[in-house]
Short mmCIF file of C-alpha atoms in Angstrom, two decimals:
data_model
loop_
_atom_site.label_atom_id
_atom_site.label_comp_id
_atom_site.label_asym_id
_atom_site.label_seq_id
_atom_site.Cartn_x
_atom_site.Cartn_y
_atom_site.Cartn_z
CA MET A 39 -21.28 12.70 -5.57
CA MET A 40 -22.79 9.58 -4.09
CA ILE A 41 -22.11 6.52 -1.96
CA SER A 42 -23.92 3.20 -2.14
CA ARG A 43 -23.64 -0.31 -0.79
CA LEU A 44 -22.89 -2.74 -3.62
CA ASN A 45 -22.66 -6.15 -1.98
CA SER A 46 -22.90 -7.97 1.31
CA ILE A 47 -21.57 -11.52 1.61
CA GLU A 48 -21.38 -13.91 4.52
CA THR A 49 -18.25 -15.99 5.05
CA GLU A 50 -17.55 -18.58 7.73
CA CYS A 51 -16.71 -15.89 10.26
CA TYR A 52 -17.67 -12.51 8.82
CA ILE A 53 -20.23 -10.44 7.00
CA ILE A 54 -18.30 -8.39 4.46
CA ASP A 55 -19.88 -5.27 2.97
CA GLU A 56 -18.73 -3.54 -0.21
CA TYR A 57 -19.37 0.16 -0.93
CA CYS A 58 -18.99 2.38 -3.97
CA LEU A 59 -17.85 6.01 -3.92
CA ASP A 60 -18.79 7.79 -7.16
CA ASN A 61 -18.06 11.32 -8.35
CA GLY A 62 -19.74 10.98 -11.75
CA MET A 63 -16.44 10.50 -13.60
CA MET A 64 -14.77 7.69 -11.68
CA SER A 65 -15.70 5.32 -8.87
CA VAL A 66 -13.89 3.59 -6.03
CA HIS A 67 -14.96 0.31 -4.43
CA VAL A 68 -14.01 -0.58 -0.84
CA ILE A 69 -14.89 -3.35 1.61
CA THR A 70 -15.02 -3.69 5.37
CA TYR A 71 -12.58 -6.63 5.41
CA GLY A 72 -9.08 -5.26 5.72
CA ALA A 73 -10.57 -1.82 4.95
CA SER A 74 -9.51 -2.83 1.46
CA LEU A 75 -9.75 -1.19 -1.93
CA THR A 76 -11.50 -3.54 -4.38
CA GLY A 77 -11.72 -1.39 -7.49
CA ILE A 78 -10.77 1.95 -9.03
CA TYR A 79 -12.82 2.52 -12.16
CA ILE A 80 -11.84 5.32 -14.54
CA PRO A 81 -13.06 6.24 -18.05
CA SER A 82 -11.66 3.97 -20.75
CA GLY A 83 -12.05 6.57 -23.48
CA ILE A 84 -14.76 4.53 -25.20
CA ALA A 85 -18.26 5.96 -24.75
CA ASP A 86 -19.33 5.59 -21.11
CA ASN A 87 -17.20 2.52 -20.48
CA LYS A 88 -14.97 2.38 -17.39
CA ILE A 89 -11.99 0.17 -16.68
CA ASN A 90 -10.56 -1.03 -13.39
CA VAL A 91 -6.90 -0.03 -12.92
CA LEU A 92 -6.60 -1.73 -9.50
CA LEU A 93 -5.53 -5.37 -9.10
CA SER A 94 -8.62 -6.93 -7.54
CA SER A 95 -10.93 -9.92 -7.39
CA GLN A 96 -14.62 -10.18 -8.24
CA ASP A 97 -14.99 -12.75 -5.44
CA LEU A 98 -14.95 -10.84 -2.14
CA ARG A 99 -14.14 -14.08 -0.31
CA SER A 100 -10.67 -13.91 -1.86
CA TYR A 101 -9.87 -10.99 0.44
CA VAL A 102 -10.16 -13.15 3.56
CA LYS A 103 -6.83 -14.80 2.73
CA ASN A 104 -5.53 -12.22 0.21
CA PRO A 105 -1.97 -13.56 -0.07
CA TRP A 106 -0.87 -10.55 -2.10
CA TYR A 107 -2.37 -7.97 0.31
CA ALA A 108 -4.07 -6.60 -2.82
CA GLY A 109 -5.73 -3.28 -1.96
CA ALA A 110 -5.53 -4.03 1.76
CA SER A 111 -4.86 -1.56 4.54
CA LEU A 112 -1.56 -2.40 6.23
CA GLY A 113 -0.96 -2.26 9.96
CA PRO A 114 0.17 -2.06 12.65
CA THR A 115 3.30 -2.06 10.47
CA THR A 116 4.15 -2.06 6.80
CA GLY A 117 6.98 -4.03 5.19
CA ARG A 118 9.39 -6.57 6.62
CA ILE A 119 10.99 -6.55 10.07
CA LYS A 120 14.07 -8.72 10.46
CA ASP A 121 13.60 -11.57 12.96
CA GLY A 122 10.39 -9.87 14.10
CA ILE A 123 12.45 -7.68 16.45
CA ILE A 124 11.84 -3.95 16.81
CA ASN A 125 14.61 -2.01 18.55
CA PHE A 126 13.57 1.06 20.51
CA GLY A 127 16.43 2.53 22.50
CA LYS A 128 17.54 -0.18 24.93
CA ASN A 129 14.25 -2.02 24.56
CA LYS A 130 13.36 -4.78 22.14
CA TRP A 131 9.88 -5.84 21.08
CA GLN A 132 9.47 -9.36 19.75
CA VAL A 133 6.54 -9.45 17.33
CA MET A 134 4.93 -12.14 15.21
CA GLN A 135 7.20 -13.98 12.78
CA ASN A 136 4.75 -14.62 9.97
CA GLU A 137 7.15 -14.90 7.02
CA GLY A 138 9.74 -17.47 8.04
CA GLN A 139 11.66 -15.90 10.90
CA HIS A 140 10.63 -12.37 9.91
CA ASN A 141 7.55 -10.18 10.23
CA ILE A 142 5.70 -8.87 7.19
CA HIS A 143 2.92 -6.27 7.25
CA GLY A 144 2.19 -6.72 10.95
CA GLY A 145 1.42 -10.43 11.37
CA PHE A 146 -1.22 -13.10 10.90
CA SER A 147 -3.92 -11.03 12.67
CA SER A 148 -2.99 -7.69 11.17
CA LEU A 149 -5.25 -4.91 9.93
CA SER A 150 -5.26 -6.58 6.50
CA TYR A 151 -7.05 -9.60 8.02
CA THR A 152 -9.49 -7.73 10.26
CA ASN A 153 -13.15 -7.12 9.42
CA THR A 154 -13.67 -3.47 10.27
CA ALA A 155 -16.89 -1.60 11.02
CA VAL A 156 -18.29 1.36 9.12
CA GLY A 157 -17.84 4.39 11.35
CA ASN A 158 -19.22 7.13 9.15
CA MET A 159 -20.34 8.00 5.61
CA SER A 160 -20.51 11.57 4.30
CA VAL A 161 -21.42 13.29 1.04
CA SER A 162 -20.85 16.92 0.04
CA ASP A 163 -20.82 18.87 -3.22
CA ASP A 164 -17.04 18.37 -3.46
CA TRP A 165 -16.37 14.89 -2.06
CA VAL A 166 -17.76 11.63 -0.78
CA GLU A 167 -16.15 9.56 1.97
CA ILE A 168 -16.43 6.47 4.11
CA VAL A 169 -14.62 5.75 7.38
CA PHE A 170 -13.81 2.26 8.63
CA THR A 171 -12.88 1.68 12.27
CA THR A 172 -11.40 -1.17 14.30
CA MET A 173 -9.27 -1.99 17.33
CA LEU A 174 -6.10 -4.07 17.44
CA ASN A 175 -5.76 -5.51 20.94
CA HIS A 176 -2.76 -5.30 23.25
CA ARG A 177 -0.12 -7.89 22.30
CA GLN A 178 -2.03 -8.87 19.15
CA ASP A 179 0.76 -10.23 16.92
CA GLY A 180 3.12 -9.10 19.69
CA PHE A 181 2.61 -5.33 19.44
CA PRO A 182 1.89 -3.32 22.61
CA GLY A 183 -1.23 -1.27 23.25
CA ASN A 184 -4.92 -1.38 22.50
CA ARG A 185 -4.89 0.58 19.25
CA VAL A 186 -7.98 2.23 17.78
CA ILE A 187 -7.55 2.75 14.03
CA ASN A 188 -9.73 4.72 11.62
CA ILE A 189 -9.30 4.47 7.85
CA CYS A 190 -10.97 7.14 5.72
CA TYR A 191 -11.43 6.89 1.95
CA ARG A 192 -12.43 10.19 0.32
CA LEU A 193 -13.07 10.66 -3.41
CA THR A 194 -13.17 14.27 -4.63
CA LYS A 195 -14.75 15.85 -7.69
CA GLU A 196 -11.19 16.47 -9.00
CA ASN A 197 -10.60 12.69 -9.28
CA ARG A 198 -8.41 12.51 -6.19
CA LEU A 199 -8.57 9.58 -3.82
CA LEU A 200 -7.41 10.44 -0.31
CA ILE A 201 -6.65 7.66 2.17
CA ARG A 202 -6.30 8.96 5.72
CA PHE A 203 -5.26 6.85 8.70
CA ASN A 204 -5.86 8.07 12.27
CA ALA A 205 -4.92 5.99 15.30
CA CYS A 206 -4.19 6.15 19.01
CA SER A 207 -3.02 3.69 21.65
CA ASP A 208 -3.33 3.29 25.42
CA GLN A 209 0.38 2.35 25.58
CA ASP A 210 3.52 3.47 23.79
CA THR A 211 3.62 1.53 20.53
CA TYR A 212 4.84 1.54 16.95
CA LEU A 213 2.49 2.29 14.05
CA ASN A 214 3.42 2.40 10.38
CA LEU A 215 0.13 2.30 8.47
CA SER A 216 -0.34 2.19 4.71
CA ASN A 217 -2.26 0.66 1.83
CA HIS A 218 -1.11 -2.07 -0.56
CA ALA A 219 -2.82 -1.01 -3.80
CA TYR A 220 -1.47 -2.54 -7.02
CA PHE A 221 -1.96 -0.63 -10.27
CA ASN A 222 -1.84 -1.32 -13.97
CA LEU A 223 -3.01 1.86 -15.66
CA SER A 224 -3.72 0.02 -18.91
CA GLY A 225 -6.49 -1.83 -17.08
CA ASP A 226 -5.24 -5.08 -18.67
CA PHE A 227 -3.73 -7.30 -15.98
CA THR A 228 -2.70 -9.93 -18.53
CA THR A 229 0.04 -7.51 -19.61
CA SER A 230 3.25 -6.45 -17.88
CA VAL A 231 3.46 -3.19 -15.96
CA HIS A 232 7.09 -2.82 -17.04
CA ASN A 233 6.10 -0.50 -19.89
CA HIS A 234 4.92 2.09 -17.33
CA TYR A 235 7.05 5.16 -16.67
CA LEU A 236 7.95 6.09 -13.10
CA THR A 237 9.17 9.25 -11.44
CA VAL A 238 10.14 9.12 -7.74
CA TYR A 239 11.48 12.20 -5.98
CA ALA A 240 14.10 10.33 -3.97
CA LYS A 241 17.87 10.64 -3.69
CA GLU A 242 18.26 7.42 -1.70
CA TYR A 243 16.84 3.91 -1.67
CA VAL A 244 17.13 0.98 0.74
CA ALA A 245 19.02 -2.07 -0.54
CA ASN A 246 17.71 -5.48 0.55
CA THR A 247 19.18 -8.83 1.48
CA THR A 248 18.41 -11.97 -0.53
CA GLU A 249 15.48 -12.48 1.87
CA HIS A 250 14.11 -9.04 0.90
CA ILE A 251 15.01 -7.66 4.33
CA PRO A 252 15.96 -3.94 4.33
CA ASP A 253 19.72 -3.74 4.77
CA SER A 254 21.27 -0.34 4.03
CA ARG A 255 20.63 3.14 2.65
CA GLN A 256 22.23 3.83 -0.74
CA SER A 257 22.41 6.75 -3.14
CA VAL A 258 20.32 6.34 -6.29
CA LYS A 259 22.90 8.23 -8.37
CA GLY A 260 24.31 6.10 -11.16
CA THR A 261 22.06 3.15 -10.30
CA PRO A 262 18.89 1.63 -11.81
CA PHE A 263 17.09 3.15 -8.80
CA ASP A 264 17.44 6.70 -10.06
CA PHE A 265 13.92 7.71 -11.10
CA ARG A 266 14.29 11.41 -10.37
CA GLU A 267 13.59 11.82 -14.07
CA HIS A 268 10.95 9.54 -15.54
CA HIS A 269 12.08 6.19 -16.95
CA SER A 270 10.22 3.06 -17.92
CA PHE A 271 10.70 0.03 -15.70
CA VAL A 272 11.73 -2.10 -18.68
CA ASP A 273 14.50 0.29 -19.75
CA ARG A 274 15.93 0.48 -16.25
CA ILE A 275 15.74 -3.30 -15.75
CA GLN A 276 17.31 -4.13 -19.12
CA GLN A 277 20.15 -1.69 -18.51
CA ALA A 278 20.84 -3.33 -15.14
CA SER A 279 20.37 -7.02 -15.91
CA ASP A 280 23.47 -7.85 -13.85
CA ASN A 281 22.38 -5.82 -10.80
CA VAL A 282 21.95 -8.20 -7.85
CA GLN A 283 19.21 -6.09 -6.26
CA ILE A 284 17.16 -6.20 -9.47
CA GLN A 285 17.81 -9.92 -9.92
CA VAL A 286 16.73 -10.88 -6.39
CA ALA A 287 13.56 -8.76 -6.54
CA ARG A 288 12.79 -9.78 -10.15
CA GLY A 289 12.49 -6.09 -10.78
CA TYR A 290 11.81 -3.66 -7.95
CA ASN A 291 10.72 -4.29 -4.38
CA HIS A 292 12.52 -1.44 -2.69
CA ALA A 293 11.94 1.56 -0.47
CA PHE A 294 12.72 4.99 -1.86
CA ILE A 295 13.51 7.60 0.79
CA LEU A 296 11.66 10.80 0.03
CA GLY A 297 13.90 12.79 2.33
CA GLN A 298 11.63 15.71 3.14
CA LYS A 299 10.00 16.96 6.31
CA LEU A 300 7.65 14.55 7.99
CA TRP A 301 3.91 15.21 8.26
CA ILE A 302 3.83 17.47 5.18
CA MET A 303 1.91 16.32 2.10
CA ARG A 304 4.04 16.58 -1.04
CA LYS A 305 4.27 15.08 -4.50
CA ALA A 306 6.26 11.86 -4.13
CA LEU A 307 5.70 9.78 -7.24
CA VAL A 308 4.26 9.82 -10.76
CA LEU A 309 3.22 6.68 -12.66
CA GLU A 310 2.36 6.89 -16.37
CA GLU A 311 1.10 4.38 -18.94
CA PRO A 312 2.37 5.47 -22.38
CA VAL A 313 -0.27 3.92 -24.66
CA SER A 314 -3.37 5.24 -22.89
CA GLN A 315 -1.47 8.24 -21.45
CA ARG A 316 -3.19 7.68 -18.14
CA LYS A 317 -1.36 9.12 -15.16
CA LEU A 318 -1.36 8.66 -11.40
CA ILE A 319 0.29 11.22 -9.13
CA MET A 320 0.82 10.22 -5.51
CA TYR A 321 1.10 12.69 -2.64
CA THR A 322 1.97 11.60 0.89
CA ASP A 323 3.30 12.73 4.25
CA ALA A 324 5.20 9.44 4.65
CA PRO A 325 9.02 9.64 4.60
CA ALA A 326 9.44 6.70 2.19
CA VAL A 327 7.60 4.68 -0.44
CA VAL A 328 8.09 1.07 -1.49
CA VAL A 329 7.70 0.31 -5.18
CA TYR A 330 7.07 -3.39 -5.92
CA THR A 331 6.74 -4.40 -9.58
CA GLY A 332 5.11 -7.74 -8.79
CA GLY A 333 8.02 -10.04 -9.57
CA PHE A 334 6.55 -12.82 -7.44
CA LEU A 335 2.87 -12.43 -8.30
CA GLY A 336 1.37 -15.66 -9.57
CA ASP A 337 4.32 -17.81 -8.50
CA ASP A 338 2.53 -20.06 -6.03
CA GLY A 339 -0.40 -22.05 -7.42
CA GLU A 340 -2.02 -22.10 -3.98
CA LYS A 341 -2.07 -18.33 -4.01
CA GLN A 342 -3.85 -17.90 -7.33
CA THR A 343 -7.36 -17.70 -5.80
CA SER A 344 -9.46 -15.49 -8.06
CA PHE A 345 -7.03 -12.59 -8.35
CA ASN A 346 -5.61 -14.34 -11.45
CA THR A 347 -2.24 -12.71 -11.02
CA LYS A 348 0.79 -13.17 -13.20
CA ARG A 349 4.35 -11.99 -12.76
CA ASN A 350 4.77 -8.21 -13.22
CA CYS A 351 1.07 -7.65 -13.99
CA ALA A 352 0.86 -4.72 -11.56
CA VAL A 353 2.94 -2.37 -9.44
CA ALA A 354 2.31 -1.87 -5.72
CA ILE A 355 2.93 1.57 -4.24
CA GLU A 356 3.28 1.58 -0.45
CA PRO A 357 3.99 4.90 1.33
CA GLN A 358 5.50 4.16 4.74
CA ASP A 359 8.19 4.89 7.31
CA VAL A 360 11.83 4.46 6.39
CA PRO A 361 12.26 0.68 6.79
CA THR A 362 13.99 -0.74 9.85
CA TYR A 363 17.14 -1.66 7.95
CA THR A 364 20.09 -3.38 9.63
CA GLY A 365 21.37 -1.36 12.57
CA ARG A 366 18.55 1.19 12.54
CA VAL A 367 17.10 1.85 15.98
CA LEU A 368 13.73 3.53 16.31
CA ASN A 369 13.84 6.95 17.92
CA SER A 370 11.28 9.14 19.64
CA VAL A 371 9.91 10.38 16.30
CA ASP A 372 8.91 6.84 15.33
CA ILE A 373 7.09 5.86 18.52
CA VAL A 374 3.43 6.70 19.10
CA ARG A 375 3.10 7.74 22.74
CA THR A 376 0.16 6.86 24.96
CA GLY A 377 -2.89 8.93 23.94
CA GLU A 378 -1.05 10.61 21.07
CA LEU A 379 -2.78 10.95 17.68
CA TYR A 380 -1.08 9.12 14.82
CA GLN A 381 -1.80 10.20 11.24
CA ARG A 382 -0.77 9.01 7.78
CA ASN A 383 -2.08 10.50 4.54
CA ILE A 384 -1.92 9.17 0.99
CA GLN A 385 -3.50 10.83 -2.02
CA TYR A 386 -3.79 9.45 -5.55
CA GLU A 387 -4.64 11.93 -8.30
CA PHE A 388 -5.80 10.37 -11.58
CA SER A 389 -5.77 11.89 -15.05
CA PHE A 390 -7.20 10.14 -18.08
#
């Protein structure tokens, strides 16, 4: 088990450091900017060669704009909020409208676009970890409270990557933290991820509007959103070519409601690549997970940067709160009270 600093680059405004966590079998690369994942390298099956199964860029400067949020930590919120308005009881919070009239992933000055500091690095016989820390100021992007956020990446000897978010605020606020990792378990991002098989332990999903705004909870039964048994994306999409939800999202960009007790880690999702037989199992204490099959990756020439994306080249997996769909009002469970500890845990277990 070891940790090392790989790179340090200076941009116009920041010094960005990249670190490597290595357990002898696989390695994970992370950077201070956005507390972002920049690589997950696993054995390719050929000698000592490793392949990267995470959508990433070799140019760390690409993460300063990072239009796809590739590998970035998400916060103070994850997903889209209609009109940038958060309803809490009789109160309304107006937050940054950074995607047309709506909010996406927190705003222009969100956690994804913050250069964090290294808080701690630790190595044991069983794991290696690094902790990034930062503060989001009161009213930054419209959200209340000075919020201290810690993001821990821990790689274990069993090839598990744990991402742990801890946060607290000096005012009542809303936090919905996550990570926006995109995967292609083949390691070849010139190919479509639609051949991958998915299992999601969810009985409901959230349907979206044509603007990709969460709209209503629906049963997965009898729909192309039923992944309670494993199916390939391509089979589900081909069988539902006339489904409006699939058409608008160019595949999937939907929240699946896991429907179990909050704050308890449980198996939520399995992703498999049939040719290499590589597998990713995700555990989380989040009540929902968004699965986005990259239907809009590579669309905008200005967004190409050096990620070299193409449509459907990767699938994003985003554990999070149940989205604020139309008519949903936040309740006391959703709000982080002054001085209260907020936690969110995500674990990826790799087999190869």
